[in-house]
């Protein structure tokens, strides 16, 4: 099971949209995920257990796991490419 951090600035609004999309994507592809919806400032607390960070917030930090920018989930433009990128990481 992959642990996926879904983060935005406040851990409420935009991360909910992304969280729901990842949940649906995982279900469609029979992939078990443990989704953690958090604030971007909380990512460090999960650094030892996370497999992937998907975020709508800006982050300059380097992590030992992939970071996917999901701001296009807010506009809808390029969202399919980001979903494909997320799916690729979940399948690893």
mmCIF file of N, CA and C in Angstrom:
data_model
loop_
_atom_site.group_PDB
_atom_site.id
_atom_site.type_symbol
_atom_site.label_atom_id
_atom_site.label_comp_id
_atom_site.label_asym_id
_atom_site.label_seq_id
_atom_site.Cartn_x
_atom_site.Cartn_y
_atom_site.Cartn_z
ATOM 1 N N UNK A 1 0.843 -1.182 0.000
ATOM 2 C CA UNK A 1 0.000 0.000 0.000
ATOM 3 C C UNK A 1 0.888 1.244 0.000
ATOM 4 N N UNK A 2 0.542 2.169 -0.862
ATOM 5 C CA UNK A 2 1.291 3.422 -0.970
ATOM 6 C C UNK A 2 0.690 4.468 -0.035
ATOM 7 N N UNK A 3 1.561 5.206 0.640
ATOM 8 C CA UNK A 3 1.114 6.325 1.458
ATOM 9 C C UNK A 3 1.287 7.590 0.634
ATOM 10 N N UNK A 4 0.167 8.250 0.360
ATOM 11 C CA UNK A 4 0.173 9.444 -0.483
ATOM 12 C C UNK A 4 -0.249 10.638 0.354
ATOM 13 N N UNK A 5 0.615 11.644 0.393
ATOM 14 C CA UNK A 5 0.285 12.897 1.061
ATOM 15 C C UNK A 5 -0.375 13.809 0.038
ATOM 16 N N UNK A 6 -1.514 14.359 0.406
ATOM 17 C CA UNK A 6 -2.224 15.300 -0.457
ATOM 18 C C UNK A 6 -2.270 16.611 0.317
ATOM 19 N N UNK A 7 -1.521 17.590 -0.163
ATOM 20 C CA UNK A 7 -1.346 18.813 0.616
ATOM 21 C C UNK A 7 -1.720 20.069 -0.157
ATOM 22 N N UNK A 8 -2.305 21.003 0.573
ATOM 23 C CA UNK A 8 -2.519 22.354 0.055
ATOM 24 C C UNK A 8 -2.140 23.316 1.181
ATOM 25 N N UNK A 9 -2.377 24.575 0.974
ATOM 26 C CA UNK A 9 -1.984 25.562 1.970
ATOM 27 C C UNK A 9 -2.624 25.350 3.329
ATOM 28 N N UNK A 10 -3.928 25.061 3.348
ATOM 29 C CA UNK A 10 -4.654 24.905 4.609
ATOM 30 C C UNK A 10 -5.071 23.470 4.906
ATOM 31 N N UNK A 11 -4.894 22.577 3.943
ATOM 32 C CA UNK A 11 -5.269 21.180 4.153
ATOM 33 C C UNK A 11 -6.767 20.938 4.102
ATOM 34 N N UNK A 12 -7.502 21.861 3.463
ATOM 35 C CA UNK A 12 -8.960 21.726 3.438
ATOM 36 C C UNK A 12 -9.498 21.716 2.005
ATOM 37 N N UNK A 13 -9.586 22.856 1.384
ATOM 38 C CA UNK A 13 -10.336 23.002 0.135
ATOM 39 C C UNK A 13 -9.716 22.299 -1.070
ATOM 40 N N UNK A 14 -8.595 22.813 -1.547
ATOM 41 C CA UNK A 14 -8.064 22.254 -2.793
ATOM 42 C C UNK A 14 -7.549 20.831 -2.609
ATOM 43 N N UNK A 15 -7.051 20.513 -1.432
ATOM 44 C CA UNK A 15 -6.565 19.147 -1.228
ATOM 45 C C UNK A 15 -7.719 18.149 -1.239
ATOM 46 N N UNK A 16 -8.925 18.590 -0.897
ATOM 47 C CA UNK A 16 -10.092 17.702 -0.950
ATOM 48 C C UNK A 16 -10.386 17.297 -2.384
ATOM 49 N N UNK A 17 -10.295 18.248 -3.303
ATOM 50 C CA UNK A 17 -10.525 17.969 -4.723
ATOM 51 C C UNK A 17 -9.506 16.947 -5.231
ATOM 52 N N UNK A 18 -8.243 17.165 -4.912
ATOM 53 C CA UNK A 18 -7.175 16.278 -5.357
ATOM 54 C C UNK A 18 -7.291 14.918 -4.664
ATOM 55 N N UNK A 19 -7.580 14.928 -3.383
ATOM 56 C CA UNK A 19 -7.740 13.700 -2.604
ATOM 57 C C UNK A 19 -8.805 12.800 -3.234
ATOM 58 N N UNK A 20 -9.944 13.379 -3.567
ATOM 59 C CA UNK A 20 -11.036 12.615 -4.170
ATOM 60 C C UNK A 20 -10.633 12.041 -5.527
ATOM 61 N N UNK A 21 -9.901 12.816 -6.303
ATOM 62 C CA UNK A 21 -9.459 12.358 -7.623
ATOM 63 C C UNK A 21 -8.479 11.191 -7.507
ATOM 64 N N UNK A 22 -7.559 11.268 -6.546
ATOM 65 C CA UNK A 22 -6.593 10.177 -6.360
ATOM 66 C C UNK A 22 -7.299 8.929 -5.856
ATOM 67 N N UNK A 23 -8.246 9.118 -4.957
ATOM 68 C CA UNK A 23 -9.014 7.989 -4.433
ATOM 69 C C UNK A 23 -9.727 7.250 -5.572
ATOM 70 N N UNK A 24 -10.345 8.006 -6.462
ATOM 71 C CA UNK A 24 -11.053 7.434 -7.606
ATOM 72 C C UNK A 24 -10.078 6.748 -8.575
ATOM 73 N N UNK A 25 -8.956 7.396 -8.824
ATOM 74 C CA UNK A 25 -7.929 6.856 -9.717
ATOM 75 C C UNK A 25 -7.388 5.528 -9.180
ATOM 76 N N UNK A 26 -7.129 5.473 -7.895
ATOM 77 C CA UNK A 26 -6.614 4.249 -7.277
ATOM 78 C C UNK A 26 -7.649 3.132 -7.342
ATOM 79 N N UNK A 27 -8.891 3.491 -7.067
ATOM 80 C CA UNK A 27 -9.963 2.490 -7.088
ATOM 81 C C UNK A 27 -10.136 1.911 -8.494
ATOM 82 N N UNK A 28 -10.120 2.772 -9.503
ATOM 83 C CA UNK A 28 -10.272 2.340 -10.897
ATOM 84 C C UNK A 28 -9.158 1.396 -11.330
ATOM 85 N N UNK A 29 -7.984 1.530 -10.696
ATOM 86 C CA UNK A 29 -6.822 0.735 -11.091
ATOM 87 C C UNK A 29 -6.459 -0.325 -10.051
ATOM 88 N N UNK A 30 -7.374 -0.568 -9.119
ATOM 89 C CA UNK A 30 -7.174 -1.586 -8.072
ATOM 90 C C UNK A 30 -5.858 -1.417 -7.322
ATOM 91 N N UNK A 31 -5.568 -0.178 -6.950
ATOM 92 C CA UNK A 31 -4.357 0.121 -6.189
ATOM 93 C C UNK A 31 -4.784 0.588 -4.804
ATOM 94 N N UNK A 32 -4.205 -0.026 -3.788
ATOM 95 C CA UNK A 32 -4.531 0.380 -2.414
ATOM 96 C C UNK A 32 -3.640 1.543 -2.015
ATOM 97 N N UNK A 33 -4.287 2.601 -1.532
ATOM 98 C CA UNK A 33 -3.545 3.782 -1.091
ATOM 99 C C UNK A 33 -4.011 4.216 0.288
ATOM 100 N N UNK A 34 -3.084 4.784 1.020
ATOM 101 C CA UNK A 34 -3.385 5.401 2.307
ATOM 102 C C UNK A 34 -3.217 6.894 2.081
ATOM 103 N N UNK A 35 -4.327 7.603 1.933
ATOM 104 C CA UNK A 35 -4.291 9.035 1.644
ATOM 105 C C UNK A 35 -4.276 9.838 2.938
ATOM 106 N N UNK A 36 -3.347 10.790 3.005
ATOM 107 C CA UNK A 36 -3.240 11.688 4.155
ATOM 108 C C UNK A 36 -3.452 13.110 3.639
ATOM 109 N N UNK A 37 -4.569 13.700 3.986
ATOM 110 C CA UNK A 37 -4.873 15.070 3.556
ATOM 111 C C UNK A 37 -4.339 16.026 4.609
ATOM 112 N N UNK A 38 -3.350 16.828 4.225
ATOM 113 C CA UNK A 38 -2.622 17.653 5.195
ATOM 114 C C UNK A 38 -2.344 19.054 4.650
ATOM 115 N N UNK A 39 -1.810 19.896 5.542
ATOM 116 C CA UNK A 39 -1.298 21.210 5.145
ATOM 117 C C UNK A 39 0.118 20.997 4.627
ATOM 118 N N UNK A 40 0.551 21.837 3.707
ATOM 119 C CA UNK A 40 1.906 21.709 3.170
ATOM 120 C C UNK A 40 2.939 21.826 4.283
ATOM 121 N N UNK A 41 2.654 22.578 5.309
ATOM 122 C CA UNK A 41 3.592 22.743 6.423
ATOM 123 C C UNK A 41 3.743 21.479 7.268
ATOM 124 N N UNK A 42 2.859 20.501 7.069
ATOM 125 C CA UNK A 42 2.902 19.262 7.852
ATOM 126 C C UNK A 42 3.638 18.117 7.148
ATOM 127 N N UNK A 43 4.096 18.336 5.930
ATOM 128 C CA UNK A 43 4.722 17.270 5.153
ATOM 129 C C UNK A 43 5.899 16.647 5.898
ATOM 130 N N UNK A 44 6.721 17.456 6.536
ATOM 131 C CA UNK A 44 7.903 16.965 7.244
ATOM 132 C C UNK A 44 7.591 15.894 8.273
ATOM 133 N N UNK A 45 6.429 15.968 8.894
ATOM 134 C CA UNK A 45 6.037 14.991 9.915
ATOM 135 C C UNK A 45 5.803 13.603 9.320
ATOM 136 N N UNK A 46 5.597 13.535 8.008
ATOM 137 C CA UNK A 46 5.327 12.266 7.331
ATOM 138 C C UNK A 46 6.501 11.820 6.450
ATOM 139 N N UNK A 47 7.620 12.524 6.547
ATOM 140 C CA UNK A 47 8.752 12.280 5.650
ATOM 141 C C UNK A 47 9.252 10.840 5.681
ATOM 142 N N UNK A 48 9.146 10.176 6.815
ATOM 143 C CA UNK A 48 9.658 8.810 6.930
ATOM 144 C C UNK A 48 8.693 7.753 6.396
ATOM 145 N N UNK A 49 7.431 8.118 6.219
ATOM 146 C CA UNK A 49 6.446 7.105 5.832
ATOM 147 C C UNK A 49 5.792 7.350 4.469
ATOM 148 N N UNK A 50 6.009 8.496 3.875
ATOM 149 C CA UNK A 50 5.330 8.837 2.619
ATOM 150 C C UNK A 50 6.021 8.218 1.403
ATOM 151 N N UNK A 51 5.199 7.861 0.416
ATOM 152 C CA UNK A 51 5.711 7.365 -0.863
ATOM 153 C C UNK A 51 5.582 8.414 -1.966
ATOM 154 N N UNK A 52 4.690 9.377 -1.749
ATOM 155 C CA UNK A 52 4.387 10.361 -2.783
ATOM 156 C C UNK A 52 3.727 11.579 -2.148
ATOM 157 N N UNK A 53 4.067 12.771 -2.660
ATOM 158 C CA UNK A 53 3.398 14.005 -2.259
ATOM 159 C C UNK A 53 2.739 14.599 -3.493
ATOM 160 N N UNK A 54 1.443 14.835 -3.410
ATOM 161 C CA UNK A 54 0.703 15.510 -4.469
ATOM 162 C C UNK A 54 0.188 16.800 -3.841
ATOM 163 N N UNK A 55 0.571 17.931 -4.420
ATOM 164 C CA UNK A 55 0.254 19.196 -3.770
ATOM 165 C C UNK A 55 -0.196 20.283 -4.743
ATOM 166 N N UNK A 56 -1.075 21.131 -4.245
ATOM 167 C CA UNK A 56 -1.486 22.322 -4.996
ATOM 168 C C UNK A 56 -0.735 23.551 -4.491
ATOM 169 N N UNK A 57 0.075 23.368 -3.464
ATOM 170 C CA UNK A 57 0.842 24.470 -2.873
ATOM 171 C C UNK A 57 2.260 24.481 -3.445
ATOM 172 N N UNK A 58 2.926 25.588 -3.282
ATOM 173 C CA UNK A 58 4.315 25.709 -3.707
ATOM 174 C C UNK A 58 5.201 25.100 -2.634
ATOM 175 N N UNK A 59 6.197 24.339 -3.053
ATOM 176 C CA UNK A 59 7.182 23.831 -2.099
ATOM 177 C C UNK A 59 8.559 23.865 -2.732
ATOM 178 N N UNK A 60 9.513 24.365 -1.986
ATOM 179 C CA UNK A 60 10.897 24.442 -2.449
ATOM 180 C C UNK A 60 11.742 23.337 -1.827
ATOM 181 N N UNK A 61 11.163 22.617 -0.887
ATOM 182 C CA UNK A 61 11.910 21.601 -0.158
ATOM 183 C C UNK A 61 12.131 20.354 -1.010
ATOM 184 N N UNK A 62 13.222 19.671 -0.699
ATOM 185 C CA UNK A 62 13.542 18.400 -1.342
ATOM 186 C C UNK A 62 13.111 17.281 -0.402
ATOM 187 N N UNK A 63 12.503 16.245 -0.960
ATOM 188 C CA UNK A 63 12.073 15.100 -0.167
ATOM 189 C C UNK A 63 12.627 13.827 -0.786
ATOM 190 N N UNK A 64 12.602 12.749 -0.020
ATOM 191 C CA UNK A 64 13.093 11.459 -0.502
ATOM 192 C C UNK A 64 12.033 10.703 -1.292
ATOM 193 N N UNK A 65 10.944 11.367 -1.627
ATOM 194 C CA UNK A 65 9.865 10.757 -2.395
ATOM 195 C C UNK A 65 9.446 11.752 -3.472
ATOM 196 N N UNK A 66 8.805 11.259 -4.532
ATOM 197 C CA UNK A 66 8.390 12.156 -5.616
ATOM 198 C C UNK A 66 7.365 13.196 -5.157
ATOM 199 N N UNK A 67 7.439 14.366 -5.775
ATOM 200 C CA UNK A 67 6.488 15.450 -5.517
ATOM 201 C C UNK A 67 5.829 15.802 -6.845
ATOM 202 N N UNK A 68 4.509 15.738 -6.864
ATOM 203 C CA UNK A 68 3.758 16.061 -8.077
ATOM 204 C C UNK A 68 2.930 17.314 -7.829
ATOM 205 N N UNK A 69 3.089 18.282 -8.715
ATOM 206 C CA UNK A 69 2.323 19.522 -8.645
ATOM 207 C C UNK A 69 0.934 19.271 -9.231
ATOM 208 N N UNK A 70 -0.092 19.542 -8.444
ATOM 209 C CA UNK A 70 -1.463 19.265 -8.881
ATOM 210 C C UNK A 70 -2.311 20.529 -8.984
ATOM 211 N N UNK A 71 -1.678 21.672 -9.196
ATOM 212 C CA UNK A 71 -2.458 22.914 -9.304
ATOM 213 C C UNK A 71 -3.422 22.884 -10.477
ATOM 214 N N UNK A 72 -3.118 22.079 -11.498
ATOM 215 C CA UNK A 72 -4.026 22.030 -12.649
ATOM 216 C C UNK A 72 -5.345 21.332 -12.327
ATOM 217 N N UNK A 73 -5.460 20.694 -11.178
ATOM 218 C CA UNK A 73 -6.747 20.145 -10.755
ATOM 219 C C UNK A 73 -7.736 21.282 -10.474
ATOM 220 N N UNK A 74 -7.209 22.462 -10.233
ATOM 221 C CA UNK A 74 -8.063 23.619 -9.952
ATOM 222 C C UNK A 74 -8.581 24.253 -11.231
ATOM 223 N N UNK A 75 -7.788 24.153 -12.306
ATOM 224 C CA UNK A 75 -8.189 24.758 -13.574
ATOM 225 C C UNK A 75 -8.789 23.736 -14.534
ATOM 226 N N UNK A 76 -8.408 22.467 -14.349
ATOM 227 C CA UNK A 76 -8.867 21.425 -15.261
ATOM 228 C C UNK A 76 -7.990 21.284 -16.489
ATOM 229 N N UNK A 77 -7.072 22.218 -16.692
ATOM 230 C CA UNK A 77 -6.196 22.202 -17.856
ATOM 231 C C UNK A 77 -4.971 21.344 -17.562
ATOM 232 N N UNK A 78 -4.779 20.284 -18.333
ATOM 233 C CA UNK A 78 -3.636 19.399 -18.134
ATOM 234 C C UNK A 78 -3.832 18.386 -17.018
ATOM 235 N N UNK A 79 -5.042 18.275 -16.532
ATOM 236 C CA UNK A 79 -5.331 17.392 -15.407
ATOM 237 C C UNK A 79 -5.079 15.919 -15.751
ATOM 238 N N UNK A 80 -5.385 15.505 -16.967
ATOM 239 C CA UNK A 80 -5.197 14.113 -17.355
ATOM 240 C C UNK A 80 -3.718 13.724 -17.335
ATOM 241 N N UNK A 81 -2.847 14.650 -17.724
ATOM 242 C CA UNK A 81 -1.412 14.385 -17.680
ATOM 243 C C UNK A 81 -0.949 14.180 -16.240
ATOM 244 N N UNK A 82 -1.475 14.997 -15.337
ATOM 245 C CA UNK A 82 -1.107 14.875 -13.927
ATOM 246 C C UNK A 82 -1.642 13.576 -13.349
ATOM 247 N N UNK A 83 -2.860 13.198 -13.723
ATOM 248 C CA UNK A 83 -3.415 11.914 -13.262
ATOM 249 C C UNK A 83 -2.540 10.762 -13.738
ATOM 250 N N UNK A 84 -2.067 10.833 -14.976
ATOM 251 C CA UNK A 84 -1.199 9.789 -15.518
ATOM 252 C C UNK A 84 0.117 9.719 -14.744
ATOM 253 N N UNK A 85 0.639 10.872 -14.388
ATOM 254 C CA UNK A 85 1.873 10.951 -13.604
ATOM 255 C C UNK A 85 1.666 10.333 -12.216
ATOM 256 N N UNK A 86 0.538 10.636 -11.588
ATOM 257 C CA UNK A 86 0.211 10.080 -10.271
ATOM 258 C C UNK A 86 0.068 8.565 -10.373
ATOM 259 N N UNK A 87 -0.651 8.106 -11.390
ATOM 260 C CA UNK A 87 -0.868 6.673 -11.576
ATOM 261 C C UNK A 87 0.463 5.944 -11.785
ATOM 262 N N UNK A 88 1.346 6.539 -12.547
ATOM 263 C CA UNK A 88 2.655 5.947 -12.788
ATOM 264 C C UNK A 88 3.406 5.743 -11.469
ATOM 265 N N UNK A 89 3.360 6.742 -10.592
ATOM 266 C CA UNK A 89 4.027 6.630 -9.290
ATOM 267 C C UNK A 89 3.354 5.588 -8.404
ATOM 268 N N UNK A 90 2.038 5.511 -8.462
ATOM 269 C CA UNK A 90 1.313 4.544 -7.626
ATOM 270 C C UNK A 90 1.598 3.106 -8.036
ATOM 271 N N UNK A 91 1.900 2.906 -9.317
ATOM 272 C CA UNK A 91 2.158 1.554 -9.830
ATOM 273 C C UNK A 91 3.577 1.064 -9.532
ATOM 274 N N UNK A 92 4.453 1.946 -9.113
ATOM 275 C CA UNK A 92 5.857 1.564 -8.848
ATOM 276 C C UNK A 92 5.958 0.678 -7.629
#
